[in-house]
Amino acid sequence: MPADVSWCRPEQLPDVMRLIDAAWKRGHVLSRDVELLQWQYPRRADGTLSLLVLNDDAEGPVGLLGAIPIDFNLRGRSLPGAMLALWFVRPGYADGSAGLRLLQRLMAEVNGFVGVLGIRESALPLYRALRFHVVPRVERWVRSFDADGLRALLSERPDVYPPDVVNRWTQPHAAVGLPSADFEIVDWNASLAEAWDDAWRRHFAPGVVGPARSAAYLTWRYVEHPRFRYVVRAAVDRRTAAPTGLVVYRPAEIRDRPQRVLRIVELLARPGADAALAGELARVGRLERAAYADFYCTSAKVAEPLVRAGFECERADEPALPALLQPLDFGRATLNGAFYLSPEHAVGDPFSGDDVYFTRSDGDQDRPS
Amino acid sequence: MIPDRLREVAADVFDLPPEAVPDDAAAGKLEAWTSLRHLQLMTAVESEFGVRLSTEEMLSLQSLPQIAECLARRGVAT
């Protein structure tokens, strides 16, 4: 009798957390932090969590597929969507194809966009076979704001970072980031929500393929994050008082090291505001004495203001700066992704343009470890 | 009774002799039918029978009888 697939009921959470610990990764944060787990997979209308569970009659939960619900924006069209995070079936489980049944159930229910970031190499062929648009490498833009701190960090691993690479990353930058007279940079607050949604709909959504960055999304993803302190700042046009851009970042500690990293996770800006926001990020980077700042993004166009502010795109043929900080991991920086849109919604390949906008904060790639 | 060509395709993917592939072979019933092998089977079916399956079909066709029925519906000679 095949195992049954159903949405996670709240009373299943202890069993689900034990399964994550036993079958996915010992001590994984989602096996320890029920608040984070419930935030990441919010309640659906019927009270279940947006987490599919494979239930075996005898064993209970034996597999999971997390589906972070999103409102998918296809150049102004709003479609249902989900970002996959946490997909596994207990190793050795008798039904070796049960994992696909989880995905089938999800895709049938979503009937829109399904995406994933941070795919294990072993799972990439599966997404390719299912005709997902696979992005082998999400580009990453980086800049140091504390050359001495970065040099000290990289000197821990001379086998990874040869002197010429260290020198390149730690060379002085020209001063950038002068305040703009035309834009005021303000902290996000609830009173901005309506104006931001209007700006999103009119100015950003028509040129974006990716999760909708509505006020509701920003509030859930960043303002209400249960563990990370994200900073959400908007550029407001002084003449019109309308928001014309937005950045989100968080200063991230490195375990057992004094250095910090400025992790940028959103950058949306209209012309003019883009320079002001890039300048704001440079100001914060210096203020925080960030060994480096990074921004993973599928769109080089979006990152252009950062390049003008001294950021560089990491080269595939050079060792990348560390991406995992808790604990520090010098070896795993490449972020990949795979995206799928049901044929009834897609015209051509919607994921091949430079307006495809996913960042490291989509899915569960920016979360506590 | 599933068509011999389909049985042979499945046997090749599952690395079994054709006679070891039962008529009712299905995901969850045949040990060799893992997720990866499932997708290999779908690709092999496309190649052998000259059809293109949608992603939704790839995920929903969970047994050889279902695959045979899908091919028959499309008028594919098996």
Coordinates of C-alpha atoms in Angstrom, one line a residue:
Chain A
M1 CA 0.0 0.0 0.0
P2 CA 1.7 3.3 -1.1
A3 CA 2.2 5.9 1.6
D4 CA -0.2 8.8 1.7
V5 CA 0.7 12.4 0.9
S6 CA -1.0 15.1 2.8
W7 CA -0.3 18.6 4.1
C8 CA 1.3 18.8 7.5
R9 CA -1.2 19.0 10.4
P10 CA 0.1 21.1 13.4
E11 CA -0.1 18.0 15.6
Q12 CA 2.4 16.3 13.3
L13 CA 5.1 18.9 13.9
P14 CA 7.0 16.9 16.6
D15 CA 7.2 13.8 14.4
V16 CA 8.2 16.0 11.4
M17 CA 11.0 17.6 13.4
R18 CA 12.2 14.2 14.5
L19 CA 12.2 13.1 10.9
I20 CA 14.3 16.1 9.8
D21 CA 16.8 15.3 12.5
A22 CA 17.0 11.6 11.8
A23 CA 16.7 11.4 8.1
W24 CA 17.8 14.8 6.7
K25 CA 20.5 16.3 8.9
R26 CA 21.3 15.7 12.5
G27 CA 20.7 18.9 14.5
H28 CA 19.3 20.8 11.5
V29 CA 17.8 24.1 12.6
L30 CA 14.3 23.1 11.5
S31 CA 14.5 20.1 13.8
R32 CA 15.2 22.4 16.7
D33 CA 13.2 25.6 16.0
V34 CA 9.5 25.1 15.7
E35 CA 8.8 28.8 15.4
L36 CA 11.1 29.1 12.4
L37 CA 9.6 25.9 10.9
Q38 CA 6.1 27.4 11.3
W39 CA 7.2 30.7 9.9
Q40 CA 8.8 29.1 6.8
Y41 CA 5.8 27.0 6.0
P42 CA 2.9 29.2 6.9
R43 CA -0.6 28.0 7.6
R44 CA -2.9 27.3 4.7
A45 CA -6.5 28.2 4.7
D46 CA -7.5 24.9 6.3
G47 CA -5.0 25.2 9.1
T48 CA -2.4 22.8 7.8
L49 CA 1.2 23.9 7.1
S50 CA 2.5 24.4 3.6
L51 CA 4.6 21.3 4.0
L52 CA 3.7 18.1 2.3
V53 CA 4.2 14.9 4.4
L54 CA 4.6 11.4 3.1
N55 CA 2.9 9.3 5.7
D56 CA 3.5 5.6 6.0
D57 CA 0.7 3.6 7.7
A58 CA 3.2 1.8 10.0
E59 CA 6.0 4.3 10.3
G60 CA 4.3 7.7 10.3
P61 CA 6.0 10.5 8.4
V62 CA 8.8 9.2 6.2
G63 CA 9.2 12.1 3.7
L64 CA 8.8 15.8 3.4
L65 CA 8.5 18.5 0.7
G66 CA 8.4 22.0 1.9
A67 CA 6.5 24.5 -0.3
I68 CA 7.0 28.1 0.6
P69 CA 4.0 29.9 -0.9
I70 CA 4.7 32.9 -3.1
D71 CA 2.8 35.1 -5.4
F72 CA 4.7 34.6 -8.7
N73 CA 5.0 37.7 -10.9
L74 CA 5.3 37.1 -14.6
R75 CA 5.9 40.6 -16.0
G76 CA 2.9 42.0 -14.2
R77 CA 0.8 38.8 -14.2
S78 CA 0.1 37.3 -10.9
L79 CA 0.3 33.5 -10.7
P80 CA 0.3 30.9 -7.9
G81 CA 3.7 29.7 -7.0
A82 CA 5.9 27.9 -4.5
M83 CA 9.5 27.7 -3.7
L84 CA 10.6 24.2 -2.7
A85 CA 12.7 23.8 0.4
L86 CA 13.4 20.6 2.2
W87 CA 12.6 17.6 0.0
F88 CA 13.6 14.2 1.1
V89 CA 12.4 10.7 1.8
R90 CA 13.9 8.7 4.6
P91 CA 16.9 6.8 3.2
G92 CA 16.1 3.1 2.7
Y93 CA 12.4 3.6 2.6
A94 CA 10.9 0.8 0.6
D95 CA 9.2 3.0 -2.0
G96 CA 12.2 4.5 -3.9
S97 CA 10.0 6.7 -6.0
A98 CA 8.0 8.2 -3.2
G99 CA 9.8 11.5 -3.5
L100 CA 8.4 12.1 -6.9
R101 CA 4.9 11.6 -5.6
L102 CA 5.4 14.5 -3.2
L103 CA 6.5 16.7 -6.1
Q104 CA 3.6 15.5 -8.3
R105 CA 1.1 16.4 -5.6
L106 CA 2.6 19.8 -5.1
M107 CA 2.8 20.7 -8.8
A108 CA -0.7 19.5 -9.4
E109 CA -2.0 21.7 -6.5
V110 CA 0.1 24.8 -7.4
N111 CA -0.5 24.7 -11.1
G112 CA 1.7 27.6 -11.7
F113 CA 5.3 28.3 -10.8
V114 CA 7.6 26.0 -8.8
G115 CA 11.2 27.0 -8.1
V116 CA 14.1 25.9 -6.0
L117 CA 17.4 27.4 -5.0
G118 CA 20.4 25.5 -3.6
I119 CA 20.0 22.1 -5.2
R120 CA 22.3 19.2 -4.3
E121 CA 24.4 18.1 -7.3
S122 CA 22.8 14.7 -7.1
A123 CA 19.3 16.1 -7.6
L124 CA 20.1 18.4 -10.6
P125 CA 19.5 15.6 -13.2
L126 CA 16.1 15.1 -11.8
Y127 CA 15.1 18.7 -12.3
R128 CA 16.6 18.7 -15.8
A129 CA 14.7 15.6 -16.6
L130 CA 11.5 17.3 -15.4
R131 CA 12.3 20.2 -17.8
F132 CA 12.9 22.8 -15.1
H133 CA 14.9 25.7 -16.3
V134 CA 18.2 25.0 -14.5
V135 CA 20.5 27.9 -13.5
P136 CA 23.8 26.2 -12.7
R137 CA 25.2 29.3 -11.1
V138 CA 23.4 32.3 -9.6
E139 CA 25.8 35.2 -9.9
R140 CA 27.2 36.9 -6.9
W141 CA 28.4 40.5 -6.6
V142 CA 30.9 41.2 -3.9
R143 CA 32.8 44.1 -2.4
S144 CA 35.1 44.4 0.6
F145 CA 34.7 47.3 3.1
D146 CA 37.3 46.1 5.6
A147 CA 40.4 45.0 3.6
D148 CA 42.4 44.1 6.7
G149 CA 39.5 42.0 8.0
L150 CA 39.0 40.2 4.7
R151 CA 42.7 39.6 4.3
A152 CA 42.9 38.1 7.8
L153 CA 40.0 35.8 7.0
L154 CA 41.3 34.6 3.6
S155 CA 44.8 34.1 5.0
E156 CA 43.4 31.2 7.1
R157 CA 43.2 29.2 3.9
P158 CA 46.2 30.0 1.6
D159 CA 45.6 26.7 -0.1
V160 CA 42.3 28.1 -1.4
Y161 CA 43.1 31.8 -1.8
P162 CA 46.4 32.5 -3.6
P163 CA 48.0 35.9 -2.9
D164 CA 46.8 37.5 -6.2
V165 CA 43.2 36.7 -5.4
V166 CA 43.5 38.1 -1.9
N167 CA 45.2 41.2 -3.2
R168 CA 42.5 41.7 -5.8
W169 CA 39.6 41.4 -3.3
T170 CA 41.3 43.7 -0.8
Q171 CA 42.5 46.5 -3.0
P172 CA 41.3 50.0 -2.0
H173 CA 38.1 51.3 -3.6
A174 CA 37.4 54.8 -4.6
A175 CA 34.9 56.5 -2.3
V176 CA 31.3 56.1 -3.5
G177 CA 28.0 56.5 -1.9
L178 CA 27.5 60.2 -1.5
P179 CA 24.1 61.1 -0.3
S180 CA 21.6 62.0 -2.9
A181 CA 19.7 65.3 -2.7
D182 CA 16.8 63.9 -4.7
F183 CA 16.0 60.8 -2.5
E184 CA 15.5 60.3 1.1
I185 CA 16.5 56.8 2.4
V186 CA 14.0 55.7 5.1
D187 CA 13.4 52.6 7.2
W188 CA 10.5 50.5 6.1
N189 CA 7.3 51.1 8.1
A190 CA 3.7 50.1 7.7
S191 CA 2.7 53.5 6.3
L192 CA 4.9 52.8 3.3
A193 CA 3.0 49.6 2.4
E194 CA 0.3 51.1 0.2
A195 CA 2.6 53.4 -1.7
W196 CA 5.2 50.6 -2.2
D197 CA 2.5 48.2 -3.6
D198 CA 1.5 50.9 -6.0
A199 CA 5.2 51.4 -7.0
W200 CA 5.7 47.7 -7.3
R201 CA 2.6 47.3 -9.6
R202 CA 3.3 50.2 -11.8
H203 CA 7.1 50.3 -12.1
F204 CA 8.6 47.0 -11.1
A205 CA 6.2 44.1 -11.7
P206 CA 6.0 44.7 -15.5
G207 CA 9.8 44.2 -15.8
V208 CA 10.3 41.3 -13.3
V209 CA 9.9 37.5 -13.5
G210 CA 10.1 36.2 -10.0
P211 CA 8.4 36.2 -6.6
A212 CA 6.3 39.4 -6.2
R213 CA 8.0 41.8 -3.8
S214 CA 4.7 43.2 -2.5
A215 CA 4.5 44.8 0.9
A216 CA 2.9 41.7 2.3
Y217 CA 5.8 39.6 1.0
L218 CA 8.4 42.0 2.4
T219 CA 6.7 42.1 5.7
W220 CA 6.5 38.3 6.0
R221 CA 9.9 37.5 4.6
Y222 CA 12.0 40.2 6.3
V223 CA 10.1 42.3 8.9
E224 CA 8.6 39.3 10.6
H225 CA 11.5 36.9 10.3
P226 CA 11.6 35.2 13.6
R227 CA 15.4 34.9 13.9
F228 CA 17.2 37.3 11.5
R229 CA 17.2 41.1 11.8
Y230 CA 16.9 42.3 8.3
V231 CA 17.1 46.0 7.5
V232 CA 14.5 47.1 4.9
R233 CA 15.1 50.6 3.6
A234 CA 13.3 52.5 0.9
A235 CA 14.4 55.4 -1.4
V236 CA 11.7 58.0 -1.3
D237 CA 11.6 60.7 -4.0
R238 CA 11.7 64.0 -2.2
R239 CA 9.5 65.8 -4.8
T240 CA 6.7 63.2 -5.0
A241 CA 7.1 61.5 -1.6
A242 CA 6.7 58.2 -3.5
P243 CA 9.0 55.2 -2.9
T244 CA 11.2 54.6 -5.9
G245 CA 13.4 51.8 -4.7
L246 CA 14.2 49.4 -1.9
V247 CA 17.1 47.5 -0.4
V248 CA 17.1 44.7 2.1
Y249 CA 20.2 43.6 3.9
R250 CA 21.4 42.1 7.1
P251 CA 24.8 42.4 8.9
A252 CA 25.8 38.7 9.4
E253 CA 28.2 37.5 12.1
I254 CA 30.8 34.9 11.3
R255 CA 31.0 32.2 13.9
D256 CA 34.2 32.4 16.0
R257 CA 35.6 35.3 14.0
P258 CA 35.5 39.1 14.6
Q259 CA 34.6 39.9 11.0
R260 CA 31.1 40.6 9.7
V261 CA 29.5 40.2 6.3
L262 CA 26.9 42.4 4.8
R263 CA 24.4 40.2 3.1
I264 CA 22.3 42.0 0.6
V265 CA 19.1 40.2 -0.4
E266 CA 17.0 42.8 -2.3
L267 CA 17.8 45.6 -4.6
L268 CA 14.9 47.1 -6.6
A269 CA 15.2 50.6 -7.8
R270 CA 14.2 53.0 -10.5
P271 CA 16.8 55.1 -12.3
G272 CA 18.2 57.7 -9.9
A273 CA 17.2 55.8 -6.8
D274 CA 19.5 52.9 -7.8
A275 CA 22.6 55.0 -7.3
A276 CA 21.2 56.4 -4.0
L277 CA 20.5 52.9 -2.7
A278 CA 23.9 51.5 -3.9
G279 CA 25.4 54.4 -2.1
E280 CA 23.4 53.7 1.0
L281 CA 24.7 50.1 0.9
A282 CA 28.3 51.3 0.6
R283 CA 27.7 53.6 3.5
V284 CA 26.4 50.8 5.6
G285 CA 29.2 48.5 4.5
R286 CA 31.8 51.0 5.8
L287 CA 29.8 51.7 8.9
E288 CA 29.5 48.0 9.7
R289 CA 33.2 47.4 8.8
A290 CA 32.0 44.5 6.7
A291 CA 34.8 42.2 5.6
Y292 CA 32.7 42.0 2.5
A293 CA 29.2 42.5 1.2
D294 CA 27.6 40.0 -1.1
F295 CA 24.5 40.0 -3.3
Y296 CA 23.3 36.8 -5.1
C297 CA 21.0 37.6 -7.9
T298 CA 19.9 36.0 -11.2
S299 CA 19.8 39.4 -12.9
A300 CA 23.0 41.2 -13.9
K301 CA 20.8 44.2 -14.8
V302 CA 19.6 44.5 -11.3
A303 CA 23.2 44.4 -9.9
E304 CA 24.4 47.2 -12.2
P305 CA 24.1 49.9 -9.6
L306 CA 26.3 47.8 -7.3
V307 CA 29.0 47.5 -10.0
R308 CA 29.0 51.3 -10.3
A309 CA 29.5 51.3 -6.5
G310 CA 32.6 49.1 -6.7
F311 CA 31.1 45.6 -6.5
E312 CA 32.5 42.9 -8.7
C313 CA 30.9 39.7 -10.0
E314 CA 32.7 36.7 -8.7
R315 CA 34.5 34.8 -11.4
A316 CA 33.6 31.1 -11.9
D317 CA 37.3 30.2 -12.4
E318 CA 38.4 31.8 -9.1
P319 CA 37.8 30.7 -5.5
A320 CA 34.7 32.4 -4.1
L321 CA 34.5 34.2 -0.9
P322 CA 32.8 32.2 1.9
A323 CA 29.0 32.0 1.6
L324 CA 28.2 30.0 4.7
L325 CA 29.1 31.7 7.9
Q326 CA 27.6 29.7 10.8
P327 CA 30.0 27.9 10.8
L328 CA 32.4 29.5 8.3
D329 CA 32.7 27.3 5.3
F330 CA 35.3 28.1 2.7
G331 CA 34.1 25.5 0.2
R332 CA 30.5 26.0 -0.7
A333 CA 29.6 29.3 -2.4
T334 CA 27.9 28.4 -5.6
L335 CA 24.2 28.8 -5.6
N336 CA 22.2 27.1 -8.3
G337 CA 18.5 27.0 -9.0
A338 CA 15.7 25.5 -11.1
F339 CA 12.5 27.1 -12.2
Y340 CA 9.3 25.7 -13.7
L341 CA 6.1 27.3 -15.0
S342 CA 3.1 25.3 -16.0
P343 CA 2.8 25.3 -19.9
E344 CA -0.6 26.9 -19.7
H345 CA 0.9 30.0 -18.2
A346 CA 4.2 30.1 -20.1
V347 CA 4.9 31.6 -23.5
G348 CA 8.4 30.5 -24.6
D349 CA 11.0 30.2 -21.9
P350 CA 10.1 32.8 -19.3
F351 CA 13.4 32.2 -17.4
S352 CA 15.9 33.1 -20.0
G353 CA 15.8 36.9 -19.8
D354 CA 17.7 39.4 -17.7
D355 CA 14.4 40.3 -15.9
V356 CA 14.4 37.1 -14.0
Y357 CA 14.8 38.2 -10.4
F358 CA 15.6 35.7 -7.7
T359 CA 18.0 36.4 -4.8
R360 CA 19.5 34.3 -2.1
S361 CA 16.6 35.0 0.2
D362 CA 14.2 33.1 -2.0
G363 CA 13.5 29.6 -0.9
D364 CA 15.3 28.9 2.3
Q365 CA 18.9 29.9 1.3
D366 CA 19.1 32.7 3.8
R367 CA 18.2 31.2 7.1
P368 CA 19.8 30.3 10.4
S369 CA 21.8 27.1 10.5
Chain B
M1 CA -0.6 -7.5 -20.8
I2 CA 1.9 -4.7 -21.4
P3 CA 3.5 -4.4 -24.9
D4 CA 6.8 -6.2 -25.2
R5 CA 8.7 -3.1 -26.4
L6 CA 7.6 -1.2 -23.3
R7 CA 8.6 -4.1 -21.1
E8 CA 12.0 -4.2 -22.7
V9 CA 12.5 -0.5 -22.3
A10 CA 11.6 -0.8 -18.6
A11 CA 13.8 -3.9 -18.1
D12 CA 16.7 -1.9 -19.6
V13 CA 16.1 1.1 -17.3
F14 CA 15.6 -1.1 -14.2
D15 CA 18.5 -3.3 -15.1
L16 CA 16.3 -6.5 -14.9
P17 CA 15.6 -9.3 -17.4
P18 CA 12.4 -8.6 -19.2
E19 CA 10.7 -11.6 -17.6
A20 CA 11.4 -10.0 -14.2
V21 CA 9.3 -7.0 -15.1
P22 CA 5.7 -7.8 -14.1
D23 CA 2.6 -6.6 -16.0
D24 CA 1.6 -4.5 -13.1
A25 CA 5.0 -3.0 -12.5
A26 CA 4.6 0.3 -10.7
A27 CA 6.3 2.8 -8.5
G28 CA 6.1 1.7 -4.9
K29 CA 5.8 -1.9 -6.0
L30 CA 9.0 -2.6 -7.9
E31 CA 12.1 -2.1 -5.7
A32 CA 14.2 -0.9 -8.7
W33 CA 11.6 1.8 -9.5
T34 CA 13.3 4.7 -7.8
S35 CA 12.8 8.4 -8.5
L36 CA 15.8 8.7 -10.7
R37 CA 15.0 5.5 -12.6
H38 CA 11.4 6.7 -13.0
L39 CA 12.7 9.8 -14.8
Q40 CA 15.1 7.7 -16.8
L41 CA 12.2 5.5 -17.8
M42 CA 10.2 8.5 -19.0
T43 CA 13.1 9.7 -21.0
A44 CA 13.6 6.2 -22.5
V45 CA 9.9 6.0 -23.4
E46 CA 10.1 9.3 -25.1
S47 CA 13.1 8.2 -27.1
E48 CA 11.9 4.7 -27.9
F49 CA 8.3 5.7 -29.0
G50 CA 9.0 9.2 -30.4
V51 CA 6.7 11.0 -28.0
R52 CA 7.2 14.0 -25.8
L53 CA 5.7 13.8 -22.3
S54 CA 4.8 16.8 -20.3
T55 CA 6.3 17.3 -16.9
E56 CA 2.9 16.6 -15.4
E57 CA 2.7 13.3 -17.3
M58 CA 6.2 12.4 -16.3
L59 CA 5.2 12.7 -12.7
S60 CA 1.7 11.2 -12.9
L61 CA 2.5 8.0 -15.0
Q62 CA 3.3 5.7 -12.1
S63 CA 3.0 2.3 -13.6
L64 CA 3.6 0.4 -16.8
P65 CA -0.1 -0.1 -17.5
Q66 CA -0.6 3.7 -17.2
I67 CA 2.3 4.3 -19.6
A68 CA 0.9 1.8 -22.0
E69 CA -2.5 3.5 -21.8
C70 CA -1.0 6.9 -22.4
L71 CA 0.9 5.7 -25.5
A72 CA -2.3 4.0 -26.8
R73 CA -4.3 7.2 -26.3
R74 CA -1.8 8.9 -28.5
G75 CA -2.0 6.2 -31.1
V76 CA 1.6 5.2 -30.7
A77 CA 2.4 1.8 -32.0
T78 CA 3.9 -0.3 -29.2

